[in-house]
Short mmCIF file of C-alpha atoms in Angstrom, two decimals:
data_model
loop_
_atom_site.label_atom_id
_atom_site.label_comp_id
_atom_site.label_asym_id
_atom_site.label_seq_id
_atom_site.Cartn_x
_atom_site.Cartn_y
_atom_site.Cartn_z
CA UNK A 149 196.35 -39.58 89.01
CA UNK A 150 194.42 -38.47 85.81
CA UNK A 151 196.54 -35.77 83.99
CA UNK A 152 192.91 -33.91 83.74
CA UNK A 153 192.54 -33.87 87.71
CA UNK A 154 195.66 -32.09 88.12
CA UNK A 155 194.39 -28.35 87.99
CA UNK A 156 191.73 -29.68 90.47
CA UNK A 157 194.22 -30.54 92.96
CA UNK A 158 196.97 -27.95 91.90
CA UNK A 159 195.44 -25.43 95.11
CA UNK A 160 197.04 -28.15 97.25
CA UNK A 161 199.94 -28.91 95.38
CA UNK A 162 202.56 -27.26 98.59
CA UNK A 163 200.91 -29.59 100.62
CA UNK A 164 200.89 -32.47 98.51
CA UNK A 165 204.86 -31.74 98.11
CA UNK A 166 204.60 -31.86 102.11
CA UNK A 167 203.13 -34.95 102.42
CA UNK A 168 205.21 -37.10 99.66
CA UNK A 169 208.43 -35.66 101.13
CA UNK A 170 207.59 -36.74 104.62
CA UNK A 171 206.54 -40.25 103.60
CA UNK A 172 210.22 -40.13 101.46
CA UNK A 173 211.89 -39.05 103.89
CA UNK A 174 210.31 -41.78 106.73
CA UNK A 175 211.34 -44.34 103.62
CA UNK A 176 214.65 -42.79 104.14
CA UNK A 177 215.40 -43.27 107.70
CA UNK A 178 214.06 -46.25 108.20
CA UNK A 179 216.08 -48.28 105.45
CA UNK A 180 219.32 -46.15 106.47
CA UNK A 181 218.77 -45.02 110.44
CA UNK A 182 220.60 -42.63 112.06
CA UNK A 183 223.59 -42.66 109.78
CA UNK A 184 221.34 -40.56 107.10
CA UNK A 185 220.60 -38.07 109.99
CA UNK A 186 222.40 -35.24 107.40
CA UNK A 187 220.79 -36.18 104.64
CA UNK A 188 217.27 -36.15 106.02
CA UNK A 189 217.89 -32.85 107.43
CA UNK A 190 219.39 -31.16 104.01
CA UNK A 191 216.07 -32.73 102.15
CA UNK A 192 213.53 -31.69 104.47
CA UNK A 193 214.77 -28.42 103.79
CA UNK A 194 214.72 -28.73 100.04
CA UNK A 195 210.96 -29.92 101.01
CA UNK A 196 209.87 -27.02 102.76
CA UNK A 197 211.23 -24.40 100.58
CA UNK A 198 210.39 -26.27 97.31
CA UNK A 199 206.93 -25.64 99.29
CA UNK A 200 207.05 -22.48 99.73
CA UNK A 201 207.86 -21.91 95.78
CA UNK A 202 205.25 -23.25 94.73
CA UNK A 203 202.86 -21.36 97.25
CA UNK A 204 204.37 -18.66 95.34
CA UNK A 205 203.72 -19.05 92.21
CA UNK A 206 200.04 -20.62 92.52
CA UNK A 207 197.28 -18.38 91.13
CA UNK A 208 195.07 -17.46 93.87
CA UNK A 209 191.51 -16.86 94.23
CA UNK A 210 190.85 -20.16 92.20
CA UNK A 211 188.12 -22.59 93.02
CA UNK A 212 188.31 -24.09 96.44
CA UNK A 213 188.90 -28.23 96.20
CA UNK A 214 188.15 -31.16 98.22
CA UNK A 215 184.66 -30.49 97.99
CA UNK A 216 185.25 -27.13 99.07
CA UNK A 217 187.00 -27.56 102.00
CA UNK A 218 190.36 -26.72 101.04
CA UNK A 219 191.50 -23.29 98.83
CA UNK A 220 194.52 -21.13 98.14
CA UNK A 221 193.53 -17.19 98.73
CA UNK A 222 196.24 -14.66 99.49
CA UNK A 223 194.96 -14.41 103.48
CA UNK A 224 196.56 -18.34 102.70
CA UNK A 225 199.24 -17.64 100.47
CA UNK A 226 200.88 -14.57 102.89
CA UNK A 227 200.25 -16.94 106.14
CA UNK A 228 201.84 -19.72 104.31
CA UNK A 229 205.21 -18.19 103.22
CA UNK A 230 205.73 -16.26 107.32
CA UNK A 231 204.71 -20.10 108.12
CA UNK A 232 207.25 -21.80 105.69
CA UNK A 233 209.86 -19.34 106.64
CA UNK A 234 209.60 -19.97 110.11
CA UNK A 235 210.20 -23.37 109.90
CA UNK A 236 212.83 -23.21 107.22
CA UNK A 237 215.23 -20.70 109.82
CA UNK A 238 213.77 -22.60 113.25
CA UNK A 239 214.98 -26.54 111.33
CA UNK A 240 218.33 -24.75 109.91
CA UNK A 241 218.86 -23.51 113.39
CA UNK A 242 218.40 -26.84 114.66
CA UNK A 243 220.89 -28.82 113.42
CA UNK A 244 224.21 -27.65 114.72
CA UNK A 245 222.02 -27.47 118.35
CA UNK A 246 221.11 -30.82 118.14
CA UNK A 247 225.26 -32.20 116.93
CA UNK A 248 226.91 -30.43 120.17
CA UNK A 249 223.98 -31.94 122.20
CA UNK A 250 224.67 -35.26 120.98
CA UNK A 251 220.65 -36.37 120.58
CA UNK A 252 220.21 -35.30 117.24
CA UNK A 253 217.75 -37.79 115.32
CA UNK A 254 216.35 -38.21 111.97
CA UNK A 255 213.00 -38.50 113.05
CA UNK A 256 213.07 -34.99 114.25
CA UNK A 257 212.93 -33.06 110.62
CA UNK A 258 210.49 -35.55 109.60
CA UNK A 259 208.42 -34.39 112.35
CA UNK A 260 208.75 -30.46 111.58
CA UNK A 261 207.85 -31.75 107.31
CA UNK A 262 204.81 -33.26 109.10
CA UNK A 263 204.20 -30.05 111.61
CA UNK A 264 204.32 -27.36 108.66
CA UNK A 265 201.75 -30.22 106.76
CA UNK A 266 199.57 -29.31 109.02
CA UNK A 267 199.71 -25.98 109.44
CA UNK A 268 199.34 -25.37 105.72
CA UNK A 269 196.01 -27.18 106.19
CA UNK A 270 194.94 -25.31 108.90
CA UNK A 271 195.92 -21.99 107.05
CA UNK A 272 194.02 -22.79 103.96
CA UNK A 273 191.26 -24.64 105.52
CA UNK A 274 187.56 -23.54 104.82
CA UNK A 275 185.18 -25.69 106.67
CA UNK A 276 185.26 -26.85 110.42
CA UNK A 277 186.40 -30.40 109.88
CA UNK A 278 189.74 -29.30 107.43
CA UNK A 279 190.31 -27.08 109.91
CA UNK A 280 190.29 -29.62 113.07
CA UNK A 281 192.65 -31.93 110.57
CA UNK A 282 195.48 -29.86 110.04
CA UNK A 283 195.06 -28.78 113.77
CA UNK A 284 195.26 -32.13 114.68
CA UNK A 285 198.23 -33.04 112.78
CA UNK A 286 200.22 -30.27 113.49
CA UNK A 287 199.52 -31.01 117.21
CA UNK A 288 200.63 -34.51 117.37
CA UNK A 289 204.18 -33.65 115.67
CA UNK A 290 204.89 -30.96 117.70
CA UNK A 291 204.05 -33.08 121.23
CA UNK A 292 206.68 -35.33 120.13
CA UNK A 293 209.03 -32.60 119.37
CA UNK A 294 208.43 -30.63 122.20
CA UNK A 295 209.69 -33.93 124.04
CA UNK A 296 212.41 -35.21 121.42
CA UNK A 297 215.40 -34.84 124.08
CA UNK A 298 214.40 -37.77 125.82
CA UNK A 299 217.37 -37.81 127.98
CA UNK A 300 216.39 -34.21 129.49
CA UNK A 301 213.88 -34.42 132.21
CA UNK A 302 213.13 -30.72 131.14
CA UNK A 303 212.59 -31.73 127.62
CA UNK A 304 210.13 -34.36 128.98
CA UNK A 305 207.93 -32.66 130.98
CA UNK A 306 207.77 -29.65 128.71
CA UNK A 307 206.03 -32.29 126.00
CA UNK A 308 203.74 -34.02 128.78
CA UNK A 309 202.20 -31.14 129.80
CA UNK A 310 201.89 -29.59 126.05
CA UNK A 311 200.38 -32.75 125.76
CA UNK A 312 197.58 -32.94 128.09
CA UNK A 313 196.68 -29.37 127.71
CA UNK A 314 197.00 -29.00 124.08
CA UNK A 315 194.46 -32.55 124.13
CA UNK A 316 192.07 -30.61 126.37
CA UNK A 317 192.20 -27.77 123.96
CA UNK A 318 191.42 -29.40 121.08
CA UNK A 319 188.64 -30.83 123.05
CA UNK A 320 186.93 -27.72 123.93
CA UNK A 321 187.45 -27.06 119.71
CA UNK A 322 185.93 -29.92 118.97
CA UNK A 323 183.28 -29.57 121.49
CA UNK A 324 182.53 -26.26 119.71
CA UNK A 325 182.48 -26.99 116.47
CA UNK A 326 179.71 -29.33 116.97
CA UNK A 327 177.46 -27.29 118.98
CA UNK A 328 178.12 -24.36 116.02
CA UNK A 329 177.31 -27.44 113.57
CA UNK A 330 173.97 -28.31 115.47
CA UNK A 331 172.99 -24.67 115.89
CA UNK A 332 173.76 -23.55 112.27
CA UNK A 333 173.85 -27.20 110.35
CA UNK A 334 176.54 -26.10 108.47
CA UNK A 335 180.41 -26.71 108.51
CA UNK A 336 181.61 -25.16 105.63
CA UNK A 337 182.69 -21.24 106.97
CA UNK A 338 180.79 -19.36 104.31
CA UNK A 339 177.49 -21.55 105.00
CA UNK A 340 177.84 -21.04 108.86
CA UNK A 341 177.89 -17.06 107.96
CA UNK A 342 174.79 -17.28 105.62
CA UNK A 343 172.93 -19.45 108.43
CA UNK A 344 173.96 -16.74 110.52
CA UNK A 345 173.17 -14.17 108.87
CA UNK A 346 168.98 -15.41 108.47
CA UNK A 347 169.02 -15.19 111.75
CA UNK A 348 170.28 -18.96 113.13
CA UNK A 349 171.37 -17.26 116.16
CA UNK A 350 171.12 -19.14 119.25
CA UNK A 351 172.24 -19.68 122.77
CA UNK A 352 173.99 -23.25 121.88
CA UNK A 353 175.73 -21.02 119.17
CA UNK A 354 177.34 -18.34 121.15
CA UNK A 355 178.09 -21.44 123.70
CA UNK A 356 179.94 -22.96 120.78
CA UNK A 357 182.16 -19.73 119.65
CA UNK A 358 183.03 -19.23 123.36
CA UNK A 359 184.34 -22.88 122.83
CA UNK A 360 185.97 -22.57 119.06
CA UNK A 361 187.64 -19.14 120.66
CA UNK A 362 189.13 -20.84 123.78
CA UNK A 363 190.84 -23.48 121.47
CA UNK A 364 191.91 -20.38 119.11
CA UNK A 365 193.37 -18.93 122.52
CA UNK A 366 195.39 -21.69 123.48
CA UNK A 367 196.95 -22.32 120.01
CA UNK A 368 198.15 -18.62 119.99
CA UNK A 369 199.14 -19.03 123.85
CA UNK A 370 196.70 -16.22 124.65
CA UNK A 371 195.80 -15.27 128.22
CA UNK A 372 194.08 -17.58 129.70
CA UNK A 373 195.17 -20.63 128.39
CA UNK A 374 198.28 -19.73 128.32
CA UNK A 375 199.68 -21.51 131.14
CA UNK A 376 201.48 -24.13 129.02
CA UNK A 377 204.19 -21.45 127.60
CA UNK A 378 206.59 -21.10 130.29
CA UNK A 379 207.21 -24.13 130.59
CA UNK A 380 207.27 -25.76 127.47
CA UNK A 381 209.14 -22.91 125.88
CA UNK A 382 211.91 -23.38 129.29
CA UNK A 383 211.65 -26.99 128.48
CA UNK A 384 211.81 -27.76 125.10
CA UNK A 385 215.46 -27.63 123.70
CA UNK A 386 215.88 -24.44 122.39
CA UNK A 387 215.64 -23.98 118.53
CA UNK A 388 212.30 -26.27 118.85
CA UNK A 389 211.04 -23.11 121.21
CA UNK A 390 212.11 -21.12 118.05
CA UNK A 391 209.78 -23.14 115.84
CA UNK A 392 207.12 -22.74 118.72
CA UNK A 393 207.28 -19.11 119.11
CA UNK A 394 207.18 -18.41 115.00
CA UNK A 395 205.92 -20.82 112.43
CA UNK A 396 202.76 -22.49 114.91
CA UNK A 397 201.76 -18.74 116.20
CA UNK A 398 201.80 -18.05 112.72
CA UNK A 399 199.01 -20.98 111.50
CA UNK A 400 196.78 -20.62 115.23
CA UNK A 401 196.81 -16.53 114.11
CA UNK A 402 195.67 -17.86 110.83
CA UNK A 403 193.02 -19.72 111.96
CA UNK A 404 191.82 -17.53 114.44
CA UNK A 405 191.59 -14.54 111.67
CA UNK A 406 189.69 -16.68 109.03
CA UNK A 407 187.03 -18.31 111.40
CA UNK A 408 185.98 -15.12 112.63
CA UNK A 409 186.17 -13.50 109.60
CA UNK A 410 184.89 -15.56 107.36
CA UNK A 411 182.31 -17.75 109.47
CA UNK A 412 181.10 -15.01 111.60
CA UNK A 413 180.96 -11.75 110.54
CA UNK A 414 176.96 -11.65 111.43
CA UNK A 415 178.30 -12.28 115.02
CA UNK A 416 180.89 -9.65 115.39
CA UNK A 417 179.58 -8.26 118.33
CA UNK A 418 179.61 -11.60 120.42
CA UNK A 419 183.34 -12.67 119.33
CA UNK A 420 184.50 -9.06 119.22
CA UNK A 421 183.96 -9.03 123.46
CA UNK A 422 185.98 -12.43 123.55
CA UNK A 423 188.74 -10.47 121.55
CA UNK A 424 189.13 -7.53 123.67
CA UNK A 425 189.31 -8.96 126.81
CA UNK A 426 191.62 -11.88 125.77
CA UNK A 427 193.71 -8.78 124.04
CA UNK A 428 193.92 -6.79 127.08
CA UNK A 429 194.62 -9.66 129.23
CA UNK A 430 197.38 -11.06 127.35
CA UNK A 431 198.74 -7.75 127.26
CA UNK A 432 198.79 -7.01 130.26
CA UNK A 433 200.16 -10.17 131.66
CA UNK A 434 202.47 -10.17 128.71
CA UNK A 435 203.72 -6.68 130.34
CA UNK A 436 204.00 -7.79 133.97
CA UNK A 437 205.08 -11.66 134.13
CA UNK A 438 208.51 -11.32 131.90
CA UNK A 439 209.83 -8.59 134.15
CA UNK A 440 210.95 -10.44 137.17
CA UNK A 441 212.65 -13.52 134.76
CA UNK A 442 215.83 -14.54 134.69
CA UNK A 443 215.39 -16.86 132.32
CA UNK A 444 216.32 -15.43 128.67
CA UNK A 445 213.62 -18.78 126.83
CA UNK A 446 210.91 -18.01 129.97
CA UNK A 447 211.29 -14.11 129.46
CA UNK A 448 210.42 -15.08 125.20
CA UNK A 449 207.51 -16.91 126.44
CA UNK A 450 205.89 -13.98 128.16
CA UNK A 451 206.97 -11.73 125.31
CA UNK A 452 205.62 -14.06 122.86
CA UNK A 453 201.70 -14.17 124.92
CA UNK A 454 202.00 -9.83 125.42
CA UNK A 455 202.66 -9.98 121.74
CA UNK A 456 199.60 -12.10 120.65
CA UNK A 457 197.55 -9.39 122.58
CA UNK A 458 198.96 -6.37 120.82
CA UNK A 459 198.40 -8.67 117.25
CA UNK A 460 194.41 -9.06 118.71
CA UNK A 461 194.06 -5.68 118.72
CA UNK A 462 194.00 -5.78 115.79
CA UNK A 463 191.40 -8.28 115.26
CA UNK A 464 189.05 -6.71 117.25
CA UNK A 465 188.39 -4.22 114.93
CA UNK A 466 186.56 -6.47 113.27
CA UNK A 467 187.50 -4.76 109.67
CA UNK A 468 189.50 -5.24 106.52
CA UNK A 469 191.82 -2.70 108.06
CA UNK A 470 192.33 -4.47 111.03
CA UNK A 471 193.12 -7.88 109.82
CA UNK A 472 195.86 -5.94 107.68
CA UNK A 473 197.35 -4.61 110.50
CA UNK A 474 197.07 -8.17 112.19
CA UNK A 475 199.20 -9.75 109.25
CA UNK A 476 201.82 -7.49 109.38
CA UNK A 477 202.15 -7.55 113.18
CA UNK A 478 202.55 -11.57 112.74
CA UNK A 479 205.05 -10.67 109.85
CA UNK A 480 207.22 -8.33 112.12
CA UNK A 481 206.80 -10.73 114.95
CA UNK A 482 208.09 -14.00 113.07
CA UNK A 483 211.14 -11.88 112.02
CA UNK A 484 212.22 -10.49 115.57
CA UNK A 485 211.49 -13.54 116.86
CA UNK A 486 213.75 -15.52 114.64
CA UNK A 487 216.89 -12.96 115.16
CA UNK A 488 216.12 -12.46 118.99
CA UNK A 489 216.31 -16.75 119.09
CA UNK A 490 219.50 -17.01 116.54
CA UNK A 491 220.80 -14.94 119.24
CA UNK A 492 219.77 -17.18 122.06
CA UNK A 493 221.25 -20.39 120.30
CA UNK A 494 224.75 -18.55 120.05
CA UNK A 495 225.25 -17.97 123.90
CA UNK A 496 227.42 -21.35 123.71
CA UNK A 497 230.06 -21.54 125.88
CA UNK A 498 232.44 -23.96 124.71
CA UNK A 499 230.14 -26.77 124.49
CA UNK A 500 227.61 -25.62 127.15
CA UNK A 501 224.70 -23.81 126.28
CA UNK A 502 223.51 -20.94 128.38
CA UNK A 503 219.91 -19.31 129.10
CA UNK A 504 220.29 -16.93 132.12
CA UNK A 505 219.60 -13.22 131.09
CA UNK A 506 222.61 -12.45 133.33
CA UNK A 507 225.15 -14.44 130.61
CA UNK A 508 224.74 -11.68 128.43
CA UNK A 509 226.44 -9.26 130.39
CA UNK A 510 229.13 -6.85 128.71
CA UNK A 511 228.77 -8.32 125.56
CA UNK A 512 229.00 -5.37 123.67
CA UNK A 513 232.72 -5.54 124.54
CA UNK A 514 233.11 -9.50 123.49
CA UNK A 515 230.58 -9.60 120.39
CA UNK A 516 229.82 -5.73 119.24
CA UNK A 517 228.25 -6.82 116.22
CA UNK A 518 225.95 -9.36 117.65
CA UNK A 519 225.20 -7.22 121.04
CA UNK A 520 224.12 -4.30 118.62
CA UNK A 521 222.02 -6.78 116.21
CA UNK A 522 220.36 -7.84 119.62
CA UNK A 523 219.59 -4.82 121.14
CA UNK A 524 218.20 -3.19 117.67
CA UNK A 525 215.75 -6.40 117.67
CA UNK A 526 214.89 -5.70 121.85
CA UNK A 527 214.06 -2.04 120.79
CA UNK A 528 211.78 -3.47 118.22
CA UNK A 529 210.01 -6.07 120.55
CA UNK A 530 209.21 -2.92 122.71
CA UNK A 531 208.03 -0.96 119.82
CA UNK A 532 210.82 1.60 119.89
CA UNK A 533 210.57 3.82 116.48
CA UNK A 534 211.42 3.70 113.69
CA UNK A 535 212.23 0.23 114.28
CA UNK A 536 209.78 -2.42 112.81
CA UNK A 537 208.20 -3.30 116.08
CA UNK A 538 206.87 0.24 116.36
CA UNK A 539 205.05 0.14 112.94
CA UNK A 540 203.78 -3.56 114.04
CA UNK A 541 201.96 -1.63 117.10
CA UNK A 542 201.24 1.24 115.31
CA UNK A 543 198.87 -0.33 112.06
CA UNK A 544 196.74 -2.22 115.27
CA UNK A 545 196.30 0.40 117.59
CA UNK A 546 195.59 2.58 114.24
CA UNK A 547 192.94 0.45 112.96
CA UNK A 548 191.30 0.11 116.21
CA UNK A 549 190.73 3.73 116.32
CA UNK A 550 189.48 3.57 113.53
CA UNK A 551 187.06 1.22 114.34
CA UNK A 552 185.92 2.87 117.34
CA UNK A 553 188.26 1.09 119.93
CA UNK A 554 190.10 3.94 120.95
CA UNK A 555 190.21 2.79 124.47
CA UNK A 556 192.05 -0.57 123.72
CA UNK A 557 194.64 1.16 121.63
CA UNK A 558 195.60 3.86 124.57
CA UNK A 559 195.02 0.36 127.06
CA UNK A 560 197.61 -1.51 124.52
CA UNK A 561 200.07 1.79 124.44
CA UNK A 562 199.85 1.88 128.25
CA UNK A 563 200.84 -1.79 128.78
CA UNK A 564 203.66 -1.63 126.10
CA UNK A 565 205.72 1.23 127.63
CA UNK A 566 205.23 -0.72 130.92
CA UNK A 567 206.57 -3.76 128.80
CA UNK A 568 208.98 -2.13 127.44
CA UNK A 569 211.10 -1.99 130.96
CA UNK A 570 212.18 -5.45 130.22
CA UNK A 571 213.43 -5.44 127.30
CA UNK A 572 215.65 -2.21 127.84
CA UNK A 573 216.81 -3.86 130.98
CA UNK A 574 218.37 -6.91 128.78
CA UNK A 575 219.91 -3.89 126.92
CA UNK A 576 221.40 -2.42 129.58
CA UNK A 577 222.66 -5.50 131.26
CA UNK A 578 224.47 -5.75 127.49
CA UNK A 579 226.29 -2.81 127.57
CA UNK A 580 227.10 -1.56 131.18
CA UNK A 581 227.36 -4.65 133.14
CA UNK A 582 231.05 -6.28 133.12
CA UNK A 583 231.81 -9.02 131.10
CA UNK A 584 231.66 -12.76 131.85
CA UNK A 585 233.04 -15.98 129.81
CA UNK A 586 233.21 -14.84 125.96
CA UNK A 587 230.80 -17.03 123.87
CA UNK A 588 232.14 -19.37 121.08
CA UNK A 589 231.81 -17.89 117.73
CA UNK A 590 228.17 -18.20 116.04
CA UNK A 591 227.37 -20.59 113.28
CA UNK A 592 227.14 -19.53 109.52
CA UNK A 593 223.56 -20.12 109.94
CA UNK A 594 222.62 -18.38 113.00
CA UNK A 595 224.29 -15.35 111.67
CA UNK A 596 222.89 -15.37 108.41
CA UNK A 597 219.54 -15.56 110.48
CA UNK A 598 220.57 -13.01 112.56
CA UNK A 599 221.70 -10.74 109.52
CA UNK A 600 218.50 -11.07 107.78
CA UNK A 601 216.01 -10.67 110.52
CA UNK A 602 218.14 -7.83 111.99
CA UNK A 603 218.16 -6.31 108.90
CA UNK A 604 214.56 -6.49 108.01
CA UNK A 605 213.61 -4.96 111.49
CA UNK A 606 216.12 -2.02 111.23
CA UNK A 607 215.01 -1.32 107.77
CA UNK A 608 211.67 -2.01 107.54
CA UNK A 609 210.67 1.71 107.72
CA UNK A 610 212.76 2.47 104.52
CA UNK A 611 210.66 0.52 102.18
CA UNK A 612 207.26 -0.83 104.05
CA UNK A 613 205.40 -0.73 100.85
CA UNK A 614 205.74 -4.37 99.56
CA UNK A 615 205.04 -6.13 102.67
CA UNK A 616 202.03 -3.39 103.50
CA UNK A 617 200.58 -4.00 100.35
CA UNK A 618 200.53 -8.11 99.84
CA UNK A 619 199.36 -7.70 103.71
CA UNK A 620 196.19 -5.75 102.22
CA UNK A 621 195.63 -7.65 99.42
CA UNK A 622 195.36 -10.97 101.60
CA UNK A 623 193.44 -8.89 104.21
CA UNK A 624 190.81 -7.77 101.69
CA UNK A 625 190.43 -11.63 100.01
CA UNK A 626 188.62 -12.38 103.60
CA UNK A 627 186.05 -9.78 103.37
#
């Protein structure tokens, strides 16, 4: 490459990090096999947060590349880092999972290199066919992870049927971004709003949002195409759920926010109704479902879909505001997510792993330090103040008010005090039911995990400002 093409490119430069590490590492594995298993793992680390770095340190607000599909804003440099970080924690997690479970592979941290590849694409795309790329590619690694224990029938069928219903998503995305290409004749997000905007407004067009929203919906595991979550997040072995339920709801929030921001602002009205009522029902079903599971990774799966409601609420407001409070709902989110699942991945015992809610019982008395780390993070996930989870809530509902949505804040507060039986019922199985079996002590990563994410959501209110403040500045870089 031409030293003078460099700045061109340098917008793209995480990704192009991305990329040449996953070939590398693919070079790698297949000269050495499974014996550099370790190796692989401890590079596609380096890879992700050498990533991450230079997202970082990029200027944003530069020229967009690739013809203008492609650019680095801070909407893509905040969504980028929560991204990164997610699967940074959700790989380290992995590895001592995948040792004691005996089907650790090499081909498995290529496919998370490849996975967060995409989702930086997705994050930073600007036209309709970037976007469906990165979608694409993300989607294809992660049905092979979701089925990478091939000796566990679970594991299996929790990849088939992401599979076939992740293809028919991306279908009905596809499907809409064409009819929103014939209806506008524009791909590029900033020429669909100007078409828009002179009044290109047709039937075919609103056809195609309902279409681009649906595939937005599943992505985020939003009510109703949410039907694949249980499952796959039962399924799937369980620090790949981890990587499920943080860095991919971070990119499909990503890409919802910028579409509808950026592409169709003129049609705020017609996507704003989609919003609400996917909000509302994902809340509510969010709320309802979890409560009679027994099954800690099935009971995450329903938290994780009444979560992407309460982060919609935000979105419907339609405003600057709004998508603020959105990013640091998905911020708060990723971190309670990542503690609450370093928590899951340490209820080991010996060398079984366990899942049933009911394993937790009295462990206050045999783990005090991780039983209070866990409960802090429950509280949160209900939106207990002055826990982070509270603020998360509290910047949505806030900004729909604002925004003349008062009814879908007091609907969201409603449905999150209903939620939030659930969550204090884990709590209280923790520290008044007797104890079982002891677990095995908890890795140096999953504690350092747990530390930091516990940490950030018990502290958050102390010092809000930093996180508030890069969430506005990327917030504002959309409108």
């Amino acid at each position: 490459m031409d030293a003078s093409a460099l700045p061109l490119f340098s917008p793209a430069l995480p990704e192009i990090v991305l990329a040449a590490g996953a070939l590398a590492l693919v070079l790698i594995g297949a000269v050495a096999g499974e014996r550099a298993t370790a190796l692989i793992n401890a590079l596609a680390l380096a890879v992700i947060a050498l990533a991450m770095a230079l997202v970082l340190i990029a200027p944003v607000d530069g020229p967009a590349t690739f013809g203008g599909s492609f650019k680095l804003d801070a909407f893509a440099r905040f969504m980028k880092v929560l991204a990164y970080i997610g699967a940074f924690a959700a790989l380290a997690l992995s590895f001592d999972y995948m040792k004691r479970e005996r089907f650790a592979r090499f081909e498995y941290a290529i496919l998370v290199v490849l996975s967060t590849l995409g989702m930086s694409l997705m994050i930073s795309a600007s036209d309709l066919i970037a976007l469906y790329l990165g979608l694409e590619l993300q989607s294809l690694a992660l049905y092979v992870i979701a089925a990478i224990h091939r000796d566990d029938v679970r594991s299996t069928e929790a990849g088939l049927k992401y599979f076939v219903l992740g293809a028919l998503s991306s279908g009905m995305l596809l499907y809409g971004a064409s009819m929103v290409y014939g209806a506008t004749g524009a791909i590029g997000f900033a020429d669909i709003a100007v078409a828009l905007k002179d009044g290109h407004s047709s039937m075919a067009l609103i056809f195609g949002l309902v279409f681009l929203l649906s595939g937005f919906a599943f992505k985020i595991s939003a009510v109703p195409f949410h039907m694949w979550t249980p499952d796959v997040y039962e399924g799937a072995p369980t620090p790949i759920t981890a990587f499920f339920a943080s860095a991919t709801k971070v990119a499909g929030v990503a890409m919802f926010v910028r579409v509808v921001s950026e592409a169709f602002p003129s049609a705020a009205i017609e996507w704003r109704q989609v919003v609400v009522f996917v909000s509302i029902a994902s809340m509510a079903l969010g709320s309802f479902a979890a409560i009679g599971q027994t099954n800690i990774k099935r009971l995450m799966a329903y938290s994780s879909i009444g979560h992407m409601g309460y982060a919609l609420v935000g979105l419907a407001a339609g405003t600057s505001e709004g998508v603020s409070g959105v990013l640091i709902y998905v911020a708060i989110y990723v971190a309670m997510t990542l503690g609450a699942f370093a928590c899951i991945l340490s209820m080991r015992i010996g060398d079984a792993y366990v899942e049933s809610i009911d394993d937790l019982s009295g462990l206050s008395r045999t783990n005090p330090a991780m039983a209070f780390v866990l409960a802090m993070i429950l509280f949160s996930l209900a939106g207990i103040p002055p826990l982070a989870g509270f603020f998360a809530k509290f910047y949505v509902f806030y900004a729909a008010v604002n925004a003349g949505l008062a009814p879908l804040a007091v609907i969201g507060l409603v449905l999150s005090v209903i939620g939030a039986f659930y969550y204090l019922r884990i709590v209280k199985i923790i520290y008044f039911d007797e104890p079982k079996v002891a677990f095995a002590p908890m890795t140096a990563v999953a504690t350092a995990v747990l530390t930091v994410a516990g940490g950030f959501t018990m502290l958050f209110f102390v010092y809000p400002a930093p996180l508030t403040a890069a969430a506005a500045t990327a917030a504002q870089s959309l409108f």
